[in-house]
Amino acid sequence: MDFLLLLLASGLVSGAAYGLIAMGFALIFKSTGVVNFAQGELVMLTAYISFTLYSTFDLSFFPLMLVTIPISMAIGLVLERLFIRPMLGEPIFAIVMVTVGLAVVLRGITIMAWGPDPFNFNAGIPTRVVTLGGVPFYPAQLYLIGALGVLTAAGWAFLRFSRMGIAMRAVAANETAALLVGISVSRIHAIAWMLSAAIASIAGVLFAANFKLAPDLWFQGLRAFPAVILGGMDSVIGSAVAGLVIGVIENLFQGYVGQGLREISGFIVIIIVLMVRPFGLFGSKDIERV
Amino acid sequence: MKNGLLALSAFLLASTASYAADPGVSDTEIKIGDVNIMTGPASFIGRAVSVGSKIAAAEINEAGGVNGRKITIITEDDGYVPARSFQALTKLIEVDEIFALNGTSGTANVLAMMPLIEENNLPTVVTTAPNELVYQPVRPSVFTVGASYSDAFYAQLKYIHENTEPENAVYGLIRQDDDFGGAVEAGYDRAVKEFGVKDGLRIRFKKGTANFAAEVAQMRQAGVNVLANGGIIAGAANILSEARKLSMDLQVASVWSEDMPPSVNLSAPAGYDYLVADYVALSGPAIDAFLEKAKKYASDEEVAAINRYTYVTYVGLKALAEAMGQCGQDLTRACTVEKLRELKDFDTQGISAPLSFDNPEQLSGTAVAVYQLNAAEKTFTALTDFADY
């Protein structure tokens, strides 16, 4: 029982990381129809920026995020304006290739600016072990799970009730119709990139606080991608839930079956789910896959 | 007119003396190539390697060079990509016309360069990839410095078994699912069989894994209290961090990458005074003397980049220079290779065990010493002398 609880807890931690990163993917896809292959690099870049802020100003977690998030949103806006906006009207495939190029550039910039050495980055979160229901956690692990919960709830409320969220759903449903009723589609695209960068920064900081800050952090973007597929490419909330599902399944497989089946297990689940629901657990039936 | 022709002939004959020698050697200079990881996540290795070559060259040159010829190091970046290693060495051979090679990047990289090395009979000292694939089969001009991961893990587990083994010891292994992990497991396997201890659990993981919570929970479930930690850098640190969370009392054996300052900075907060075994010294008078030397020949930034790879490349170039020196003024690649093959008990001033390439594999530096980290002070203490296992 103790062992099972440990596996479930660790599954929720890694699942929360997947979920947060996947939410960023889904948000951009939902609003723009583009798979942002630079999402992992955005996670990495914003985490390094936060690390510099932390090292310079010695901030605790919440003040640190209060500074990191706006900077990340500004980066998201700049990237959208410089690289994505000029591609409006071009084939989706071309825009996706731009994000691939962007990924390489961001990776290079990060290593150039911060070097290749990995860092310990606790993000102002205490490192003393706490026990909940007999299961030990680092506080950063609880912050990670908590952040996913808060962002999922906030994301649901935003898309469901806010004017901007409804406009975003309208653009996702039918871009031309949204334009005709006076919604600024380009503005929605920019906001999607800003929000996605904000989520990326939270994911990046909390991932680094749990698993060190290193230049291969971008790779977590690829590792989280199955969660986007499983949840549904256009479902922000679905991606978050799917992240948890994959995290828990991976850890249970590793714990009880073992020997490298962690990675395979997530994909087995995806194959099975997609055979039954090709649009993912929470996705729309008519989405265009790229 | 006749005298003029004679003078011209004499001049051409004299000048061909230097053209007749192998590339990379002039009356005043010897060019040594260095293909290295200068960019990308693994560039902290390349930077350290590069500093090692630089310090050795500066020291040799200050002492008058190799029979009056100064050593010039020419570094090319391969970004840890084997195809780029091949391109880099092609450039070093054809454009820079190097005489010999000291930096050779990783195992796959040196293997990618091997056809060029063999074709040009390029004297090559491999210091950062002591892999069996590099020295078997033996290539005539390739000389390898370094121990195997297998011996390194065996040495540590032997030390634990003989000195600090806990009661009811249960051994466990966590390692990458690749050749490197296989070498780690070979040492572990030899140890548990030879010592007759309980082999609790062996776990493989994919390179790049960050979250080891499930694996460490499995270790705890199996009652492991002696851990062969085959993770490297952030991976090794994350394993120890999870063990700390589960309050596991562990004796830990580690990969030698864990004696590098960036690795120590990541792992030390977990509080485990882990062991490493290495074929270069990590502390003591030899390293103190080397660091003093480094301050003289390298910038502050370069000194900060020093780690074990610096030491091993330093001794590699010193050995190469010794062989070149023994060839006298008629320096050729063939002579250098022959002298390297005859090298025996070359004194590295305590940085590693003495180097000898006079063996069928042209392999040296296989002796390792076991060190223990003081996690609070981030320093290493030698527990054993260099020994072959």
XYZ file of C-alpha atoms in Angstrom:
679
model
C 0.000 0.000 0.000
C 2.819 2.308 1.003
C 4.562 1.524 -2.288
C 1.381 2.143 -4.287
C 0.878 5.502 -2.599
C 4.455 6.495 -3.373
C 3.970 5.606 -7.027
C 0.664 7.452 -7.239
C 2.176 10.514 -5.603
C 5.215 10.551 -7.866
C 2.916 9.953 -10.841
C 0.872 13.012 -9.912
C 4.057 15.088 -9.671
C 5.408 14.130 -13.080
C 1.876 14.217 -14.497
C 1.401 17.758 -13.228
C 4.569 18.792 -15.071
C 3.329 17.149 -18.275
C -0.090 18.714 -17.797
C 1.210 22.241 -17.338
C 3.427 22.035 -20.403
C 0.624 20.410 -22.418
C -1.788 23.228 -21.492
C 0.544 25.688 -23.205
C 0.548 23.595 -26.368
C -3.233 23.248 -26.380
C -3.901 26.933 -25.754
C -1.988 27.992 -28.861
C -3.433 25.182 -30.949
C -6.959 26.000 -29.849
C -6.641 29.636 -30.838
C -4.403 29.483 -33.880
C -4.494 25.924 -35.208
C -0.707 25.787 -34.922
C 1.304 23.200 -33.017
C 3.995 25.271 -31.364
C 7.094 23.114 -31.471
C 8.958 25.812 -29.543
C 6.796 25.329 -26.441
C 9.472 23.238 -24.672
C 12.055 25.906 -25.445
C 9.703 28.565 -24.102
C 9.461 26.536 -20.887
C 13.270 26.394 -20.722
C 13.916 30.043 -21.587
C 11.422 31.397 -19.055
C 12.802 29.090 -16.352
C 16.323 30.425 -16.978
C 15.062 34.011 -16.882
C 13.359 33.264 -13.583
C 16.597 31.697 -12.311
C 18.459 34.916 -13.085
C 15.801 36.975 -11.312
C 15.976 34.645 -8.328
C 19.787 34.755 -8.197
C 19.818 38.527 -8.516
C 17.008 39.553 -6.193
C 16.749 36.501 -3.894
C 12.946 36.455 -4.178
C 10.648 33.881 -2.617
C 8.374 31.895 -4.921
C 5.295 34.085 -5.276
C 7.097 37.424 -5.759
C 9.398 35.598 -8.171
C 6.434 34.433 -10.243
C 4.872 37.905 -10.076
C 7.948 39.182 -11.904
C 8.568 36.137 -14.109
C 5.060 35.794 -15.529
C 4.752 39.322 -17.026
C 8.240 39.016 -18.529
C 7.280 35.654 -20.023
C 4.061 37.094 -21.419
C 6.064 39.878 -23.030
C 8.356 37.261 -24.589
C 5.314 35.375 -25.887
C 3.965 38.584 -27.405
C 7.287 39.453 -29.031
C 7.643 35.968 -30.507
C 4.120 36.105 -31.881
C 4.616 39.574 -33.367
C 8.028 38.861 -34.879
C 7.674 35.300 -36.120
C 4.035 34.240 -36.256
C 2.106 37.381 -37.217
C 4.003 37.837 -40.516
C 3.005 34.266 -41.388
C -0.744 34.926 -41.108
C -2.488 33.539 -44.160
C 0.369 31.188 -44.968
C -0.162 27.404 -44.899
C -0.304 25.950 -41.389
C 2.616 23.672 -42.235
C 4.807 26.713 -42.967
C 3.896 28.281 -39.616
C 4.655 25.024 -37.826
C 8.080 24.980 -39.502
C 8.667 28.518 -38.233
C 8.052 27.262 -34.688
C 10.552 24.444 -35.310
C 13.137 27.033 -36.354
C 12.211 29.189 -33.384
C 12.844 26.221 -31.105
C 16.401 25.843 -32.382
C 17.049 29.569 -32.014
C 15.695 29.712 -28.434
C 17.769 26.672 -27.472
C 20.919 28.296 -28.845
C 20.209 31.622 -27.148
C 19.640 29.933 -23.792
C 22.921 28.018 -23.862
C 24.761 31.098 -25.115
C 23.363 33.249 -22.318
C 23.478 30.836 -19.373
C 26.067 28.259 -20.462
C 25.787 24.501 -20.439
C 26.160 23.881 -16.705
C 23.093 22.662 -14.833
C 21.948 24.567 -11.733
C 20.160 23.907 -8.486
C 17.163 26.240 -8.563
C 14.716 25.938 -5.695
C 12.778 29.024 -6.850
C 12.467 30.250 -3.294
C 10.550 27.159 -2.242
C 11.646 25.410 0.990
C 13.388 22.072 0.522
C 12.353 20.450 3.812
C 10.429 17.215 3.281
C 6.753 17.321 4.324
C 4.514 14.288 4.834
C 0.903 14.154 3.660
C -1.113 11.036 4.448
C 2.073 9.130 5.148
C 3.595 10.069 1.774
C 6.708 12.295 1.754
C 6.817 15.248 -0.624
C 9.149 18.096 -1.329
C 7.170 21.363 -1.131
C 8.082 22.055 -4.779
C 6.259 18.862 -5.738
C 3.128 20.053 -3.963
C 3.465 23.460 -5.623
C 3.600 21.682 -8.994
C 0.421 19.710 -8.360
C -1.240 22.789 -6.852
C -0.279 24.953 -9.827
C -1.874 22.494 -12.223
C -5.065 22.486 -10.147
C -5.260 26.272 -9.953
C -4.434 26.802 -13.626
C -6.909 24.153 -14.744
C -9.684 25.799 -12.736
C -8.641 29.265 -13.882
C -8.388 28.088 -17.485
C -11.852 26.570 -17.355
C -13.352 29.719 -15.821
C -11.507 31.943 -18.301
C -12.690 30.024 -21.353
C -16.186 29.568 -19.982
C -17.042 32.961 -18.560
C -14.644 35.714 -19.592
C -15.245 37.845 -22.668
C -11.743 37.117 -23.899
C -12.115 33.398 -23.296
C -15.382 33.261 -25.197
C -13.791 35.213 -28.046
C -10.957 32.678 -28.041
C -13.421 29.810 -28.306
C -15.198 31.636 -31.110
C -11.941 31.974 -33.044
C -11.206 28.312 -32.439
C -14.682 27.300 -33.653
C -14.708 29.424 -36.810
C -12.118 32.068 -37.479
C -13.978 33.707 -40.376
C -17.236 33.917 -38.461
C -15.378 35.344 -35.494
C -13.883 38.038 -37.726
C -17.335 38.855 -39.134
C -18.769 39.484 -35.676
C -15.946 41.895 -34.891
C -13.481 39.776 -32.957
C -9.874 40.756 -33.573
C -8.412 37.388 -34.499
C -4.833 38.678 -34.531
C -5.360 40.031 -31.011
C -6.675 36.657 -29.884
C -3.617 34.979 -31.395
C -1.326 37.348 -29.507
C -3.165 36.747 -26.248
C -2.948 32.985 -26.747
C 0.831 33.228 -27.135
C 1.086 35.458 -24.059
C -1.002 33.136 -21.900
C 0.834 30.112 -23.225
C 4.166 31.725 -22.317
C 2.829 32.520 -18.842
C 1.861 28.871 -18.325
C 5.233 27.820 -19.755
C 7.026 29.949 -17.177
C 5.102 28.378 -14.282
C 5.784 24.912 -15.698
C 9.457 25.691 -16.286
C 10.140 27.181 -12.860
C 8.383 24.365 -11.020
C 9.955 21.670 -13.174
C 13.417 23.136 -12.519
C 12.667 23.428 -8.803
C 11.891 19.712 -8.759
C 14.334 18.262 -11.286
C 17.174 20.842 -11.641
C 17.640 23.528 -14.248
C 19.594 22.240 -17.235
C 19.825 23.050 -20.953
C 17.957 19.860 -21.826
C 14.816 21.178 -20.129
C 13.357 21.881 -23.588
C 13.079 18.120 -24.082
C 10.225 18.039 -21.569
C 8.156 19.743 -24.259
C 8.408 16.597 -26.365
C 7.765 14.378 -23.369
C 4.598 16.304 -22.571
C 3.324 16.150 -26.136
C 1.554 12.785 -25.701
C -0.600 14.474 -23.056
C -1.765 16.988 -25.665
C -2.678 14.180 -28.050
C -4.414 12.190 -25.341
C -6.348 15.148 -23.936
C -7.300 16.497 -27.340
C -5.206 18.982 -29.253
C -7.721 21.784 -28.772
C -8.644 21.036 -25.175
C -6.698 23.047 -22.630
C -8.369 21.349 -19.678
C -8.179 17.943 -21.354
C -4.413 18.323 -21.785
C -4.012 19.038 -18.093
C -6.033 15.970 -17.117
C -4.249 13.801 -19.688
C -0.902 14.899 -18.255
C -1.925 13.516 -14.881
C -3.212 10.296 -16.461
C 0.051 9.710 -18.326
C 2.186 10.593 -15.299
C 0.351 8.157 -13.031
C 0.308 5.355 -15.600
C 4.013 5.781 -16.328
C 4.933 5.557 -12.664
C 2.678 2.581 -11.974
C 4.157 0.727 -14.948
C 7.693 1.548 -13.829
C 6.926 0.511 -10.265
C 5.127 -2.757 -10.955
C 6.410 -3.845 -14.374
C 9.688 -1.884 -14.567
C 12.645 -2.117 -16.918
C 12.146 0.844 -19.209
C 8.393 0.443 -19.665
C 7.766 3.915 -18.265
C 7.957 5.624 -21.660
C 6.196 2.857 -23.558
C 3.253 2.727 -21.170
C 2.118 6.274 -21.951
C 2.119 5.553 -25.656
C 0.229 2.281 -25.194
C -2.528 4.248 -23.471
C -2.514 6.855 -26.230
C -2.822 4.231 -28.964
C -5.736 2.563 -27.209
C -7.535 5.841 -26.493
C -7.024 7.187 -30.013
C -8.382 3.978 -31.517
C -11.601 4.611 -29.623
C -11.589 8.423 -29.657
C -9.338 9.697 -32.492
C -9.810 13.309 -31.326
C -8.527 12.574 -27.824
C -10.311 12.298 -24.499
C -11.654 15.859 -24.497
C -10.953 17.129 -28.027
C -13.385 18.313 -30.699
C -14.245 15.866 -33.438
C -13.516 18.173 -36.368
C -10.094 19.505 -35.494
C -7.475 19.588 -38.201
C -4.341 17.695 -37.217
C -0.962 18.963 -38.384
C 74.168 31.752 -64.759
C 75.551 28.341 -63.775
C 76.255 29.592 -60.261
C 72.741 30.951 -60.064
C 71.248 27.588 -60.977
C 73.420 25.865 -58.393
C 72.343 28.338 -55.738
C 68.691 27.834 -56.661
C 69.115 24.052 -56.540
C 70.791 24.283 -53.150
C 67.980 26.516 -51.860
C 65.298 24.131 -53.112
C 67.058 21.145 -51.576
C 67.382 22.933 -48.263
C 63.767 24.027 -48.281
C 62.468 20.558 -49.127
C 63.974 19.345 -45.877
C 60.997 20.814 -44.059
C 58.552 19.762 -46.795
C 59.783 16.185 -46.477
C 58.672 16.056 -42.839
C 55.098 15.174 -41.962
C 52.500 17.961 -41.985
C 52.189 20.157 -38.931
C 55.895 20.393 -38.143
C 58.173 23.314 -38.956
C 61.484 24.318 -37.472
C 59.693 26.372 -34.859
C 56.249 24.867 -34.422
C 54.256 21.656 -33.955
C 50.530 21.874 -34.601
C 48.368 19.659 -32.404
C 44.682 19.261 -33.190
C 41.840 19.175 -30.708
C 38.325 18.136 -31.762
C 36.077 18.978 -28.916
C 32.608 19.672 -27.531
C 32.745 23.447 -27.353
C 29.023 24.112 -27.798
C 25.841 22.504 -26.509
C 24.872 21.029 -23.147
C 28.040 18.903 -22.869
C 30.389 21.803 -23.614
C 31.529 21.969 -19.987
C 33.518 18.836 -20.887
C 34.985 20.417 -24.002
C 35.925 23.625 -22.235
C 37.719 21.643 -19.537
C 39.531 19.517 -22.124
C 40.608 22.601 -24.006
C 42.024 24.205 -20.847
C 44.027 21.028 -20.133
C 45.668 21.166 -23.559
C 46.317 24.884 -23.195
C 48.035 24.546 -19.815
C 50.189 21.617 -20.962
C 51.207 23.448 -24.153
C 52.013 26.659 -22.266
C 54.118 24.766 -19.739
C 55.997 22.841 -22.451
C 56.552 25.982 -24.519
C 57.841 27.946 -21.536
C 60.362 25.180 -20.904
C 61.681 25.591 -24.462
C 59.125 23.563 -26.420
C 59.725 20.133 -27.936
C 63.361 20.270 -29.047
C 62.942 23.989 -29.657
C 59.582 23.732 -31.433
C 56.623 25.421 -29.795
C 53.329 23.563 -29.553
C 50.298 25.245 -31.080
C 46.862 23.862 -30.213
C 44.147 24.211 -32.853
C 40.671 23.488 -31.500
C 37.627 22.601 -33.602
C 34.110 22.304 -32.205
C 32.056 19.205 -32.994
C 29.075 19.974 -30.755
C 29.233 16.292 -29.662
C 27.910 15.278 -33.104
C 29.945 12.447 -34.711
C 29.394 13.693 -38.277
C 30.754 17.084 -37.250
C 33.764 15.413 -35.603
C 34.660 13.908 -38.972
C 34.280 17.297 -40.676
C 36.341 18.985 -37.974
C 39.214 16.526 -38.281
C 39.110 16.780 -42.082
C 39.553 20.520 -41.715
C 42.357 20.104 -39.166
C 44.211 17.699 -41.455
C 43.657 19.387 -44.797
C 43.550 23.074 -43.931
C 45.440 23.449 -40.656
C 47.766 20.516 -41.388
C 48.051 19.257 -37.849
C 50.765 16.813 -36.826
C 48.906 14.941 -34.084
C 45.603 14.854 -32.227
C 44.999 15.175 -28.496
C 41.304 16.101 -27.974
C 38.967 13.525 -29.434
C 35.474 14.247 -27.995
C 33.210 11.288 -27.061
C 33.326 7.622 -27.985
C 31.028 7.831 -31.022
C 32.937 10.909 -32.139
C 36.383 9.339 -31.997
C 35.006 6.299 -33.807
C 33.678 8.582 -36.541
C 37.145 10.115 -36.899
C 38.958 6.772 -36.861
C 39.164 6.286 -40.674
C 40.915 9.655 -41.011
C 43.213 8.921 -38.074
C 44.226 5.576 -39.556
C 44.567 6.860 -43.109
C 46.927 9.635 -42.013
C 48.729 7.593 -39.337
C 47.891 10.514 -37.057
C 49.411 10.103 -33.587
C 46.327 10.310 -31.394
C 45.966 10.263 -27.632
C 42.388 9.547 -26.581
C 41.827 10.882 -23.092
C 38.091 11.399 -22.771
C 36.660 8.202 -24.248
C 38.334 5.188 -22.634
C 35.876 2.821 -24.263
C 36.710 -0.701 -25.411
C 35.446 0.196 -28.891
C 38.266 2.738 -29.136
C 41.152 0.422 -28.264
C 39.769 -2.867 -29.627
C 40.717 -3.553 -32.342
C 43.997 -1.755 -31.850
C 44.683 1.045 -34.320
C 48.453 1.537 -34.662
C 48.488 5.315 -34.077
C 45.803 5.457 -31.365
C 46.747 5.490 -27.670
C 44.068 5.532 -24.999
C 44.239 6.879 -21.459
C 41.628 5.869 -18.930
C 39.981 3.163 -16.922
C 36.698 1.430 -17.666
C 33.419 2.280 -15.957
C 33.281 -1.362 -15.016
C 36.532 -1.164 -13.026
C 35.505 2.149 -11.498
C 32.284 0.686 -10.074
C 33.947 -2.536 -9.003
C 36.592 -0.530 -7.116
C 33.988 1.479 -5.220
C 31.831 -1.503 -4.339
C 34.932 -3.387 -3.216
C 35.814 -0.494 -0.934
C 32.290 -0.408 0.492
C 32.243 -4.191 0.937
C 35.574 -4.235 2.756
C 35.238 -1.079 4.822
C 31.808 0.452 5.270
C 29.249 -2.182 4.335
C 26.063 -1.866 6.435
C 24.528 -4.830 8.244
C 22.153 -6.871 6.083
C 23.578 -5.231 3.004
C 21.360 -5.225 -0.067
C 22.984 -3.964 -3.236
C 21.061 -2.185 -5.982
C 21.897 -0.771 -9.397
C 20.318 1.969 -11.433
C 21.838 2.568 -14.855
C 21.193 3.922 -18.350
C 19.901 1.479 -20.964
C 22.907 1.909 -23.288
C 26.553 0.819 -23.688
C 27.662 3.110 -20.911
C 25.061 1.641 -18.570
C 26.135 -1.828 -19.655
C 29.718 -1.088 -18.583
C 28.467 0.159 -15.218
C 26.438 -3.021 -14.777
C 29.449 -5.188 -15.677
C 31.363 -3.759 -12.702
C 28.348 -4.142 -10.437
C 27.771 -7.694 -11.612
C 31.382 -8.655 -11.000
C 31.247 -7.141 -7.504
C 28.022 -8.759 -6.279
C 29.062 -12.165 -7.607
C 32.594 -11.982 -6.241
C 31.546 -10.680 -2.806
C 28.534 -12.958 -2.563
C 26.298 -10.099 -1.403
C 22.550 -9.798 -1.893
C 21.685 -8.349 -5.298
C 18.439 -6.553 -4.473
C 17.421 -4.825 -7.674
C 18.746 -3.708 -11.049
C 16.899 -0.926 -12.885
C 17.486 0.548 -16.331
C 16.345 3.978 -17.401
C 16.347 5.967 -20.608
C 18.913 8.720 -21.085
C 17.299 12.072 -20.328
C 15.018 10.780 -17.573
C 14.503 13.474 -14.944
C 12.011 11.978 -12.512
C 13.364 8.927 -10.675
C 10.697 8.778 -7.981
C 9.352 5.384 -9.090
C 12.817 3.885 -9.452
C 13.938 5.056 -6.007
C 10.670 3.828 -4.486
C 11.455 0.425 -6.017
C 14.924 0.561 -4.436
C 13.434 1.283 -1.037
C 10.883 -1.488 -1.511
C 13.745 -3.904 -2.246
C 15.587 -2.789 0.909
C 18.597 -1.478 -1.007
C 21.216 0.164 1.217
C 24.229 0.022 -1.128
C 23.440 1.841 -4.357
C 25.431 1.791 -7.580
C 24.171 5.083 -8.999
C 24.632 5.008 -12.770
C 22.921 8.359 -13.287
C 25.009 11.296 -14.422
C 24.926 14.981 -13.493
C 21.274 16.105 -13.024
C 20.083 12.484 -13.244
C 22.400 11.324 -10.469
C 21.409 14.312 -8.346
C 17.696 13.629 -8.852
C 18.188 9.999 -7.775
C 19.895 11.114 -4.562
C 17.272 13.793 -3.991
C 14.490 11.191 -4.158
C 16.445 8.904 -1.814
C 16.746 11.750 0.671
C 12.998 12.352 0.457
C 12.380 8.711 1.362
C 14.944 8.954 4.215
C 17.019 6.127 2.742
C 20.283 5.334 4.500
C 22.609 4.590 1.587
C 26.205 3.883 0.717
C 26.512 5.251 -2.821
C 28.933 4.449 -5.638
C 28.892 6.911 -8.553
C 30.112 7.602 -12.074
C 33.292 9.722 -12.245
C 31.320 12.562 -13.844
C 30.020 13.123 -10.323
C 33.344 14.468 -9.122
C 33.021 17.522 -11.388
C 32.039 20.765 -9.636
C 28.704 21.230 -11.492
C 27.684 17.683 -10.534
C 28.773 18.140 -6.929
C 26.776 21.365 -6.698
C 23.666 19.510 -7.835
C 24.101 16.390 -5.704
C 25.563 17.744 -2.465
C 22.251 19.176 -1.135
C 20.915 15.614 -0.831
C 23.561 15.115 1.844
C 25.036 11.793 0.724
C 28.832 11.479 1.063
C 28.998 9.366 -2.076
C 32.026 7.616 -3.527
C 33.562 7.999 -6.963
C 36.457 6.158 -8.557
C 38.590 8.031 -11.048
C 41.782 7.547 -13.029
C 42.923 11.090 -12.254
C 43.547 12.629 -8.851
C 40.829 14.814 -7.365
C 42.665 16.182 -4.369
C 46.073 16.256 -2.751
C 49.430 17.881 -3.554
C 49.368 16.939 -7.261
C 46.113 18.784 -7.811
C 47.154 21.724 -5.643
C 50.310 22.067 -7.742
C 48.310 21.755 -10.974
C 45.883 24.463 -9.917
C 48.767 26.802 -9.105
C 50.115 26.109 -12.575
C 46.689 26.728 -14.084
C 46.515 30.184 -12.503
C 49.776 31.016 -14.246
C 48.811 29.856 -17.727
C 45.026 30.204 -17.902
C 42.501 33.000 -17.400
C 40.197 33.124 -14.366
C 37.322 31.946 -16.562
C 39.386 29.009 -17.807
C 40.486 28.104 -14.286
C 36.835 28.072 -13.259
C 36.128 25.573 -16.052
C 38.725 23.079 -14.768
C 37.516 19.598 -13.897
C 38.748 16.008 -14.221
C 38.755 16.263 -18.016
C 41.334 19.048 -17.733
C 43.711 16.815 -15.786
C 43.357 13.867 -18.128
C 43.928 15.944 -21.261
C 46.895 17.643 -19.629
C 48.604 14.300 -19.019
C 47.652 13.184 -22.539
C 49.465 16.102 -24.169
C 52.445 15.718 -21.830
C 52.760 12.071 -22.885
C 52.484 13.035 -26.553
C 55.143 15.736 -26.089
C 57.424 13.239 -24.363
C 57.182 10.886 -27.350
C 57.730 13.723 -29.838
C 60.706 14.884 -27.804
C 62.309 11.458 -27.984
C 62.244 11.668 -31.786
C 64.706 14.572 -31.708
C 64.873 16.992 -34.630
C 63.679 14.409 -37.193
C 60.134 14.492 -35.976
C 57.745 12.314 -37.941
C 54.380 10.756 -37.199
C 55.878 7.276 -37.570
C 58.570 8.031 -35.020
C 56.069 9.599 -32.597
C 53.821 6.543 -32.835
C 56.817 4.273 -32.217
C 57.930 6.292 -29.185
C 54.402 6.387 -27.781
C 54.289 2.606 -28.154
C 57.498 2.394 -26.114
C 56.308 4.813 -23.426
C 56.669 3.193 -20.010
C 55.987 4.545 -16.524
C 55.738 8.129 -17.736
C 55.488 10.248 -14.619
C 52.386 12.483 -14.560
C 53.460 14.117 -11.292
C 50.743 12.348 -9.364
C 47.829 13.525 -11.535
C 47.245 9.937 -12.607
C 49.051 6.651 -12.223
C 52.220 6.601 -14.419
C 51.382 6.073 -18.103
C 52.608 3.080 -20.105
C 51.485 2.295 -23.650
C 53.817 -0.689 -24.061
C 50.963 -3.173 -23.994
C 48.981 -4.854 -26.788
C 45.997 -2.498 -26.457
C 48.119 0.687 -26.214
C 45.971 1.495 -23.212
C 47.127 3.178 -20.030
C 45.798 4.971 -16.976
C 43.571 2.028 -16.131
C 44.344 2.312 -12.426
C 41.652 4.075 -10.419
C 41.598 5.586 -6.953
C 38.473 5.737 -4.808
C 37.412 9.100 -3.383
C 34.663 10.172 -1.019
C 32.714 13.404 -1.206
C 32.241 15.536 1.860
C 28.809 16.841 0.886
C 28.867 19.660 3.420
C 32.188 21.042 2.201
C 31.955 19.801 -1.412
C 35.460 18.358 -1.263
C 36.858 14.908 -2.026
C 39.165 12.795 0.085
C 41.202 9.933 -1.357
C 40.315 6.612 0.248
C 42.705 4.452 -1.794
C 45.781 4.851 -3.968
C 45.641 4.242 -7.720
C 45.266 0.524 -8.364
C 44.277 -1.770 -11.196
C 41.233 -3.945 -10.573
